[in-house]
Tab-separated table of C-alpha atoms in Angstrom:
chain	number	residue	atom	x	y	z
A	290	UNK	CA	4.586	-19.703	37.650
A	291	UNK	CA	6.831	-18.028	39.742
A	292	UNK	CA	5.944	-14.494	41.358
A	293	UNK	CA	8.625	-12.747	38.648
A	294	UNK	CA	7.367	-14.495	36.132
A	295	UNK	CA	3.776	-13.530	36.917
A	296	UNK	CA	4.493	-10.138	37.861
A	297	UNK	CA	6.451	-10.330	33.986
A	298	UNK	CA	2.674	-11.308	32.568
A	299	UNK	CA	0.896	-9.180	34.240
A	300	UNK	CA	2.834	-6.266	32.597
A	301	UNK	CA	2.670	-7.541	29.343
A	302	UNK	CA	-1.201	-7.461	29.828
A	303	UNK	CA	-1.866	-4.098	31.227
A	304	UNK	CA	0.220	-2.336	27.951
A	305	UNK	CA	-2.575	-0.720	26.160
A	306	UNK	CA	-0.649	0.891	22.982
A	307	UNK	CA	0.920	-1.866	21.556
A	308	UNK	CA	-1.039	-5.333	21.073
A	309	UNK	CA	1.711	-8.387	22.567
A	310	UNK	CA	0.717	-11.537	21.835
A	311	UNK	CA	1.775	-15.142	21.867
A	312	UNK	CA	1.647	-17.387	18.820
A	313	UNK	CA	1.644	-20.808	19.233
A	314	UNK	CA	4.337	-22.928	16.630
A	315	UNK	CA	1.156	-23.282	13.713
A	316	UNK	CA	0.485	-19.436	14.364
A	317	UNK	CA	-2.982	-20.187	16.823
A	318	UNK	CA	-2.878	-16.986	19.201
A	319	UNK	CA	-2.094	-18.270	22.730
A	320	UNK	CA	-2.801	-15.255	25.250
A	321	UNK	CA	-4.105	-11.903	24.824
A	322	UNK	CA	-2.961	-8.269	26.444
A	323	UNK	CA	-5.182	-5.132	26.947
A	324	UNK	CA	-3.613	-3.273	23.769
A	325	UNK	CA	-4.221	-6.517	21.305
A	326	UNK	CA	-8.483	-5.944	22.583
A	327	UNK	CA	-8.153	-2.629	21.894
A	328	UNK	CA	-6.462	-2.252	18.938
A	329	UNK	CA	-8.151	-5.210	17.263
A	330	UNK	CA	-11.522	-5.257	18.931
A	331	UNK	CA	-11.189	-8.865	20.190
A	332	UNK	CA	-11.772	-10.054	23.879
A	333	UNK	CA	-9.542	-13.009	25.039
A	334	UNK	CA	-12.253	-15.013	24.931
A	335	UNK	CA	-13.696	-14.764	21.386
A	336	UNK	CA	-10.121	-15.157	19.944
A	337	UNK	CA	-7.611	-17.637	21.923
A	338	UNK	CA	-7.191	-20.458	20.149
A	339	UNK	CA	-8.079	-18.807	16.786
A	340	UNK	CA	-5.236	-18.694	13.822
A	341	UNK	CA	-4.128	-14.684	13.800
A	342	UNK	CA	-4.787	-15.024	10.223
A	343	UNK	CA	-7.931	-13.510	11.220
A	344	UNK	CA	-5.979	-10.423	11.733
A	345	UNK	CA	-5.411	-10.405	8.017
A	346	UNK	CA	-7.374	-8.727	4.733
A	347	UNK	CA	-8.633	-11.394	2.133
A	348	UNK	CA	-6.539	-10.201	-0.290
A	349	UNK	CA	-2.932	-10.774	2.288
A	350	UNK	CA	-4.690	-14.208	2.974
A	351	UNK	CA	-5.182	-15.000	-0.836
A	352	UNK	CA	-1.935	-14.378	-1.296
A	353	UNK	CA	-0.246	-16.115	1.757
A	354	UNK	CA	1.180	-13.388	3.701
A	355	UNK	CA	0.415	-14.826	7.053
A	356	UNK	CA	2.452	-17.816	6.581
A	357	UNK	CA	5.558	-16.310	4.442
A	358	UNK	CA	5.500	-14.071	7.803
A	359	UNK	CA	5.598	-17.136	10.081
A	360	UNK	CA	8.284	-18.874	7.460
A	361	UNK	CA	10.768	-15.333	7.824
A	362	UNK	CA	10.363	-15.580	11.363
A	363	UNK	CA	11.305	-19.412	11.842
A	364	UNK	CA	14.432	-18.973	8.921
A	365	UNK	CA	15.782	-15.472	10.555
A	366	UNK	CA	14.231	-15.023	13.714
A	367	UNK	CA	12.195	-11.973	13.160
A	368	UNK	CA	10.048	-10.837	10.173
A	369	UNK	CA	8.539	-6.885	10.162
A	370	UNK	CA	5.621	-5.923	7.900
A	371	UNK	CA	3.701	-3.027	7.920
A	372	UNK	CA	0.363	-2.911	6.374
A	373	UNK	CA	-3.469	-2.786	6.482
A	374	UNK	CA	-4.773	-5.548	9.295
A	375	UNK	CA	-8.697	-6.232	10.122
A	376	UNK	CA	-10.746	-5.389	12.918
A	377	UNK	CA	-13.316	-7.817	14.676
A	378	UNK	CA	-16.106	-5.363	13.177
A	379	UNK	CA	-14.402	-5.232	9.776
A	380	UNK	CA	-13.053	-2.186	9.941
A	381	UNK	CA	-9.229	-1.966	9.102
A	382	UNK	CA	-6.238	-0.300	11.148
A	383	UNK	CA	-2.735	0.152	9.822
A	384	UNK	CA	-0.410	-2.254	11.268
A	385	UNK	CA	3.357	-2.278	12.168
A	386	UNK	CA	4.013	-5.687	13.037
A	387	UNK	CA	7.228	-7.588	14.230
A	388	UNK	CA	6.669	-11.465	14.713
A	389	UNK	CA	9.870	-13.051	16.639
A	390	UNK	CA	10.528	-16.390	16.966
A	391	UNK	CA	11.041	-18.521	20.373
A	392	UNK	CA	13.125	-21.411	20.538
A	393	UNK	CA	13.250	-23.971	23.615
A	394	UNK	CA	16.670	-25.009	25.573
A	395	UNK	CA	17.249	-26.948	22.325
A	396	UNK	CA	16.504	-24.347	19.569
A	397	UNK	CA	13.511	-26.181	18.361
A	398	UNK	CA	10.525	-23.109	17.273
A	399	UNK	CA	7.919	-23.646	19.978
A	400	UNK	CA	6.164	-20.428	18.855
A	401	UNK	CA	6.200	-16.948	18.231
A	402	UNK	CA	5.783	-13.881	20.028
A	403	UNK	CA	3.858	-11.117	18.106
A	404	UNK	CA	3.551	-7.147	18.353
A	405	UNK	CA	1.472	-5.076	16.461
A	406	UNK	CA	1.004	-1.519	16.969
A	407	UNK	CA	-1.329	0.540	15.254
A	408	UNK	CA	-0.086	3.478	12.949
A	409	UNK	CA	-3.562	4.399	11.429
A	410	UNK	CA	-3.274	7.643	12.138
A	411	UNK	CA	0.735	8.601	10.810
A	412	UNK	CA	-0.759	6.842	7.553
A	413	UNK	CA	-3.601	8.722	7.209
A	414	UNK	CA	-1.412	11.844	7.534
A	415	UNK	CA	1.081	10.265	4.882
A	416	UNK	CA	-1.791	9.692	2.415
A	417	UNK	CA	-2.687	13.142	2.976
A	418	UNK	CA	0.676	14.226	1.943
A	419	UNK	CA	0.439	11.959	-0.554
A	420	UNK	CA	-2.779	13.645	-2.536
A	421	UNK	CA	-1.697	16.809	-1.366
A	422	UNK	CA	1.582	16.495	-3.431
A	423	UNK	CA	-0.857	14.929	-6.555
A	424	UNK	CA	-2.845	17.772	-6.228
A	425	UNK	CA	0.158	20.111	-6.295
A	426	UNK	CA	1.842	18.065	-9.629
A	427	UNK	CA	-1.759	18.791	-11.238
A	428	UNK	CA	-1.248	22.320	-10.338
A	429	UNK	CA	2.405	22.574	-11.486
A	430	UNK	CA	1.059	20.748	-14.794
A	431	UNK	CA	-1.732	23.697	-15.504
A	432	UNK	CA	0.649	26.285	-14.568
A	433	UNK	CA	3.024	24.889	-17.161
A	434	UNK	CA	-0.157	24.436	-19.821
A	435	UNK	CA	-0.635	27.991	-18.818
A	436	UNK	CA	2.708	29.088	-19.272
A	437	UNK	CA	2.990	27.523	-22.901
A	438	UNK	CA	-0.516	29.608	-23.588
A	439	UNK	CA	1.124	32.639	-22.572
A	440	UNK	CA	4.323	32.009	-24.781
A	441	UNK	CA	2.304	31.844	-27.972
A	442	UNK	CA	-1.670	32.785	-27.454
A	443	UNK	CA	-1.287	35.264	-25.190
A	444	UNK	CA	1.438	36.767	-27.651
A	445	UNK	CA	0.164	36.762	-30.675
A	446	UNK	CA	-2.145	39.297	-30.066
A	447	UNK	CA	0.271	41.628	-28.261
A	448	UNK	CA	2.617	41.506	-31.468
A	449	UNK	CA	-0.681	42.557	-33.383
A	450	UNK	CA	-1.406	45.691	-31.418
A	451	UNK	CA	2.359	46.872	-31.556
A	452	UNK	CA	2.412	46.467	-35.438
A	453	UNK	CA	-0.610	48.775	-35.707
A	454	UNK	CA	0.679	50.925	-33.237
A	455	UNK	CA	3.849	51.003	-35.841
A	456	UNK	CA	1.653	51.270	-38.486
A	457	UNK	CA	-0.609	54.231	-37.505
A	458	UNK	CA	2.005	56.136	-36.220
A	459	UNK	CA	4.326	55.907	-39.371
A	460	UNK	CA	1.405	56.339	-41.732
A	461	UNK	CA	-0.503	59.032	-39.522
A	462	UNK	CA	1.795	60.768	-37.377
A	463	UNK	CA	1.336	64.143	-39.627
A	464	UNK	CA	-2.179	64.261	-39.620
A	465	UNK	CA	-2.898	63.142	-35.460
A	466	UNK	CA	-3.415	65.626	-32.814
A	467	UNK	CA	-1.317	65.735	-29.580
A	468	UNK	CA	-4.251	63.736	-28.040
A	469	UNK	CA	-4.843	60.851	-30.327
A	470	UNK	CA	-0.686	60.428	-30.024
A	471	UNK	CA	-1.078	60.163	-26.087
A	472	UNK	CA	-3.732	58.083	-26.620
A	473	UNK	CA	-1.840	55.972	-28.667
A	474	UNK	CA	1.437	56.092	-26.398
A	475	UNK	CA	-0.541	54.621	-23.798
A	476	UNK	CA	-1.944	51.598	-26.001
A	477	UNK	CA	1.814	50.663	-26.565
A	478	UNK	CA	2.798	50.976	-23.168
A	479	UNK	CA	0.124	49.287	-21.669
A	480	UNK	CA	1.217	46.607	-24.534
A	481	UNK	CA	4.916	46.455	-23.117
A	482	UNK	CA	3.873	46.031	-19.427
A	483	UNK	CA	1.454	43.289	-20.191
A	484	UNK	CA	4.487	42.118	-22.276
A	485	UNK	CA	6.997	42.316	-19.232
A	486	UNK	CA	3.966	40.292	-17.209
A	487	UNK	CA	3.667	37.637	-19.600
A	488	UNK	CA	7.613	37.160	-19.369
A	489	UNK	CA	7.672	37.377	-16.053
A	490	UNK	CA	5.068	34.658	-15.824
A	491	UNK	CA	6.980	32.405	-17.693
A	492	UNK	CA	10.070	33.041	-16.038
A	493	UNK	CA	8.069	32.183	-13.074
A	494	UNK	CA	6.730	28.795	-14.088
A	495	UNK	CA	10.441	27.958	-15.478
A	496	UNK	CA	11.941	28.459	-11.679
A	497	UNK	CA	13.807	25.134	-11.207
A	498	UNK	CA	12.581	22.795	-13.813
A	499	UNK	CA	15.518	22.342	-16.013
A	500	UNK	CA	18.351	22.770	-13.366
A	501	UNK	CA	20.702	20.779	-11.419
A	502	UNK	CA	22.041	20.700	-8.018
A	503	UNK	CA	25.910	21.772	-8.353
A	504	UNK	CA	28.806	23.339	-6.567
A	505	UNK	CA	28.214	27.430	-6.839
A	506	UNK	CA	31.004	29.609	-5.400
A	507	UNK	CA	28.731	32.426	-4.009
A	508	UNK	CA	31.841	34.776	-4.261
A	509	UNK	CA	32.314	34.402	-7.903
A	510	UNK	CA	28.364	34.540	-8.640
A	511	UNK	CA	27.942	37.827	-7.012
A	512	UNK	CA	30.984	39.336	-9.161
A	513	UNK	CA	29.662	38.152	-12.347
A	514	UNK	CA	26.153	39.330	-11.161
A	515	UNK	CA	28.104	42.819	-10.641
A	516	UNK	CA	29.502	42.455	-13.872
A	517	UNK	CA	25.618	42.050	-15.322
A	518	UNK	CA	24.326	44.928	-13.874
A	519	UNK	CA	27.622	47.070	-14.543
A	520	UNK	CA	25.745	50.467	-15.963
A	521	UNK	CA	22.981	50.311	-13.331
A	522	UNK	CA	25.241	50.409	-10.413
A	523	UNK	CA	27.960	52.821	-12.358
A	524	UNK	CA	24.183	54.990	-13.077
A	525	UNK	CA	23.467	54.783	-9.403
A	526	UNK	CA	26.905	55.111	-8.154
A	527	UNK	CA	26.164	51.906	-6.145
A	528	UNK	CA	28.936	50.925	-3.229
A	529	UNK	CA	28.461	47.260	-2.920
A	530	UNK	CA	30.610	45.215	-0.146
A	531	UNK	CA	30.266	41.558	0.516
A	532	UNK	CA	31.994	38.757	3.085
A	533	UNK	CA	33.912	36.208	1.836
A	534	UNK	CA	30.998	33.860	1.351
A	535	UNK	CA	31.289	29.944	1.199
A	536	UNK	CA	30.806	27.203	-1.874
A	537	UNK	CA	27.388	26.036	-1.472
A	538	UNK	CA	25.388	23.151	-3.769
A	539	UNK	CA	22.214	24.801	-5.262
A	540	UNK	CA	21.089	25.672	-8.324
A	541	UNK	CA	23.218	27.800	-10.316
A	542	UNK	CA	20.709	29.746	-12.472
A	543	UNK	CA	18.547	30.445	-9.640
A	544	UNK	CA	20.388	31.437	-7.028
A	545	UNK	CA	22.455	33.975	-9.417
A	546	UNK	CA	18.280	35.419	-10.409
A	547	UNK	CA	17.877	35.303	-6.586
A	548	UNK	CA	21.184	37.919	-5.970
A	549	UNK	CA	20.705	39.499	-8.902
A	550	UNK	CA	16.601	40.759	-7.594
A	551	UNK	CA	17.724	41.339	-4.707
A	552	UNK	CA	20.896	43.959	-6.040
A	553	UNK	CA	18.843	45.592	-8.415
A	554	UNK	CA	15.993	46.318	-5.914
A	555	UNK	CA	18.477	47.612	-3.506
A	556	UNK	CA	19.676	50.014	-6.013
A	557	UNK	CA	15.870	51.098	-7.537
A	558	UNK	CA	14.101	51.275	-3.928
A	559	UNK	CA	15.893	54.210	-3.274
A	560	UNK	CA	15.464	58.017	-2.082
A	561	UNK	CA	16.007	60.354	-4.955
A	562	UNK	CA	19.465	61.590	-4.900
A	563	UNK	CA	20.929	59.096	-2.415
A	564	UNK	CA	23.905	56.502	-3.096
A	565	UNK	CA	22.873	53.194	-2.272
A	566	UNK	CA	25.150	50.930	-0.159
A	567	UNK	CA	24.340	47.324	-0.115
A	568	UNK	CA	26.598	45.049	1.809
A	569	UNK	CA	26.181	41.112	1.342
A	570	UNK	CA	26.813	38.646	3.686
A	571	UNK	CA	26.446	34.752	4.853
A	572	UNK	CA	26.479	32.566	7.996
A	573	UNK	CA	26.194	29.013	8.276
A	574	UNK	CA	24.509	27.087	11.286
A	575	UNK	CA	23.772	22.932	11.160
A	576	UNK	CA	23.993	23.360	7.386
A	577	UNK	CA	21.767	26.299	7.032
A	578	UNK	CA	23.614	28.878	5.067
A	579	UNK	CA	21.073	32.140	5.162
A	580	UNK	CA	22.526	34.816	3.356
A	581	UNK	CA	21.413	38.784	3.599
A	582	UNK	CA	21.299	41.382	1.442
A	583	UNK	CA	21.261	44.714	3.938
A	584	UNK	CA	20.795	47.737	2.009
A	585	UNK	CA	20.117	51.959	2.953
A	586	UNK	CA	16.786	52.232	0.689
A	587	UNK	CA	13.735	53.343	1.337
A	588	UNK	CA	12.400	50.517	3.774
A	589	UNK	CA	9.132	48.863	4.120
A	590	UNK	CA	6.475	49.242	6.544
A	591	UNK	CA	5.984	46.224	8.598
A	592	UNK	CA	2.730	45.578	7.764
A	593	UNK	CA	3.785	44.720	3.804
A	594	UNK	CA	6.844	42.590	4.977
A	595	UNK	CA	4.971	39.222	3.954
A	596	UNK	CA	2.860	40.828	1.136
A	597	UNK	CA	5.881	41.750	-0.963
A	598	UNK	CA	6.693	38.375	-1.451
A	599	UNK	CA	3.123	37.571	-3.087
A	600	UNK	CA	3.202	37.334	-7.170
A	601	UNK	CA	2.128	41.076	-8.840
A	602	UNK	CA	2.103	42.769	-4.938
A	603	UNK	CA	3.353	46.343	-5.735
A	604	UNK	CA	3.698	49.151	-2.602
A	605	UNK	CA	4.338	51.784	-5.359
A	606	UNK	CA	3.699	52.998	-8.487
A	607	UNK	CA	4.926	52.271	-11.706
A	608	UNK	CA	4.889	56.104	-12.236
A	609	UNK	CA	7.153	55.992	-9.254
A	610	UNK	CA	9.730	52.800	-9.281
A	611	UNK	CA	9.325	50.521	-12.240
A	612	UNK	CA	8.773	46.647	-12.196
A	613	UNK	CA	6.111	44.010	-12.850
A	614	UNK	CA	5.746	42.892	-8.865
A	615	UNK	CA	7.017	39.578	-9.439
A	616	UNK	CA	10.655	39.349	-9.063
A	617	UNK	CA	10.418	38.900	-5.124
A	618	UNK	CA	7.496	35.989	-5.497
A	619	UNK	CA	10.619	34.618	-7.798
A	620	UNK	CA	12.469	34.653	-4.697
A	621	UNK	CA	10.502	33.528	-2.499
A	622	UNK	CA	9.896	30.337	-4.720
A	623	UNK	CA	14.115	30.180	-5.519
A	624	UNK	CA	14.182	30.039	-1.281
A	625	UNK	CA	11.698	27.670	-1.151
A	626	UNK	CA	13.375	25.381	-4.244
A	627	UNK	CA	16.810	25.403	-1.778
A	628	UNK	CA	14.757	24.139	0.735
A	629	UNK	CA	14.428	27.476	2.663
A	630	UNK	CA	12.948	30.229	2.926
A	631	UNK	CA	13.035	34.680	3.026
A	632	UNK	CA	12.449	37.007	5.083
A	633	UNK	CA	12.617	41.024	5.332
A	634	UNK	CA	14.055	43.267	8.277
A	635	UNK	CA	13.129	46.644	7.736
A	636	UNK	CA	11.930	49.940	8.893
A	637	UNK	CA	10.660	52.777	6.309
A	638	UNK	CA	13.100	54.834	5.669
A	639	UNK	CA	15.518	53.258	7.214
A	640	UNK	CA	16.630	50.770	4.797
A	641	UNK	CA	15.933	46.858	4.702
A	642	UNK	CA	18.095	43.318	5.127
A	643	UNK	CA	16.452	41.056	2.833
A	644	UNK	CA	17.585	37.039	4.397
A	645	UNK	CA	16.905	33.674	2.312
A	646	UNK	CA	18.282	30.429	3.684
A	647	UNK	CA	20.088	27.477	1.887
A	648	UNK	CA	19.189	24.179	3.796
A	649	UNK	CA	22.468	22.229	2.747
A	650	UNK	CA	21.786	19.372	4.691
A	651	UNK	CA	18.190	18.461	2.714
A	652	UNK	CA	19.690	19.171	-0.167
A	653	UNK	CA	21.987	16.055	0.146
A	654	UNK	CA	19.334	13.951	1.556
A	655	UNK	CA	18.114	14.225	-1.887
């Protein structure tokens, strides 16, 4: 062995993250490098000369993986696997392994070189995201179980206590006092906001599951969302402006609910006696479209500009702007359905610029 060629070996050996080995033509392992001891627990010693089946579970051996491996290798020169491999003390590692073969000056096999590196850890984290995403289908399932219970259970009842209401009213509305009417006014609207809750719910649990990625014109949406809410903003005297805004695939449904939040709580979050003026725009960078909805309302104090976003999170009361508290958690889970997310800018009393993003490129990786 020359000094190049030795130097050659010698670096081979000292590599400590991937385990380099060399297979004789039968698959007996030949040499040994630093990484192949670590990664597999072996000295040179105890395994030279050993088959590097003993690299392999009982279950791959059983079924002949080591030597369909060998047979890729010798028909198309390389053969990749990736898969659980054994450890000297039994343990197992998970295994990226590329097997090449090596000819001689006449293209006979004379062996095989062999390179394993050891991806325990980056399959660890996929199994992770693996039960994580079971865990959150189990969830998704109860919340639509829920959501089925709330439709008709959850109902039921509330159609009971507005028929009495009816009932007691019609039948005793000349013989109550002013008290015992109040008292009954409250019943029913206690029964319409837990009515408004339950829908809202629903509505909720429905984001996304029947839709279909197509091609929205944003322009068009908004106008027909304008259309929509026609009396509210002719009520509120409402100037609305928007940019010419792009053609963008998402879901249809959602994306007009997303707008159509965001409009209307422009126009209610507003001082008394002041014309709201919402302008609507949309930029595009590495197929991120975020869009913004800027408006001259009554702001938000920084320290609620993440809790607004949470289901049922009110800053006011009812008494004082209407609402359920859940049409921004709709948002938030529309943003994160188009694979993006929202945001607030805002200062109280000095009006907010509500952003969501659109992550086109994702989307057609899908």
């Amino acid at each position: 062995m020359n000094q190049e060629e030795n130097l050659f070996f010698k670096m081979i050996y000292e590599v400590s993250d991937y385990a380099i080995i060399m297979l004789d033509s039968e698959g007996n392992v030949m040499n040994w490098n630093i990484g192949a001891q670590r990664i597999k627990g072996y000295t040179a010693d105890e395994i030279v000369g050993k088959s590097f089946k003993n690299f392999y579970t009982e279950n791959d051996k059983a079924e002949g993986k080591p030597e369909e491996l060998l047979q890729i290798a010798k028909n198309h020169g390389t053969a990749r696997d990736e898969g659980w491999r054994k450890k000297k003390d039994g343990s197992f590692f998970w295994g990226s392994i590329t097997i090449t073969a090596i000819h001689d000056d006449q293209g006979a096999i004379t062996g095989f070189s062999k390179v394993t590196r050891d991806l325990t850890e980056r399959k660890n984290a996929e199994n992770e995201l693996i039960e994580h995403s079971k865990e959150l289908e189990k969830k998704n399932r109860e919340l639509e179980q829920f959501a089925y219970i709330a439709s008709h259970d959850l109902q039921e009842p509330l159609r009971t206590i507005t028929c009495l209401h009816e009932l007691l009213r019609a039948k005793f509305i000349d013989t109550l006092d002013e008290n015992t009417i109040q008292v009954l006014d409250y019943i029913n609207e206690a029964t319409q906001r837990m009515r408004s809750l339950i829908h809202g719910l629903l509505d909720y649990s429905r984001i996304g599951k029947e839709s279909q990625w197509v091609d929205v014109d944003v322009n068009k949406l908004i106008k027909d969302v304008q259309i929509d809410l026609k009396i509210l903003i002719e009520d509120a005297q409402a100037e609305i402006t928007i940019d010419n805004l792009p053609v963008i695939s998402a879901f249809e449904i959602e994306i007009r609910q997303m707008f159509t939040n965001l409009i209307t709580n422009a126009i209610k979050f507003r001082a008394a006696g002041q014309k709201p003026i919402i302008h609507i725009s949309g930029n595009e960078k590495k197929g991120v479209w975020t869009f913004s909805v800027q408006d001259n309302g009554i702001g938000i104090p920084k320290a609620f500009h993440e809790k607004i976003f949470v289901i049922f999170q009110r800053l006011h009361s009812r008494e004082t702007y209407e609402g359920t508290g859940i049409g921004l958690a709709h948002c938030h889970k529309i943003a994160q359905l188009h694979k993006g997310d929202i945001w607030v800018e805002s200062e109280e009393g000095k009006g907010s610029t509500f952003y969501f993003s659109v992550d086109t490129q994702k989307i057609k990786a899908e």
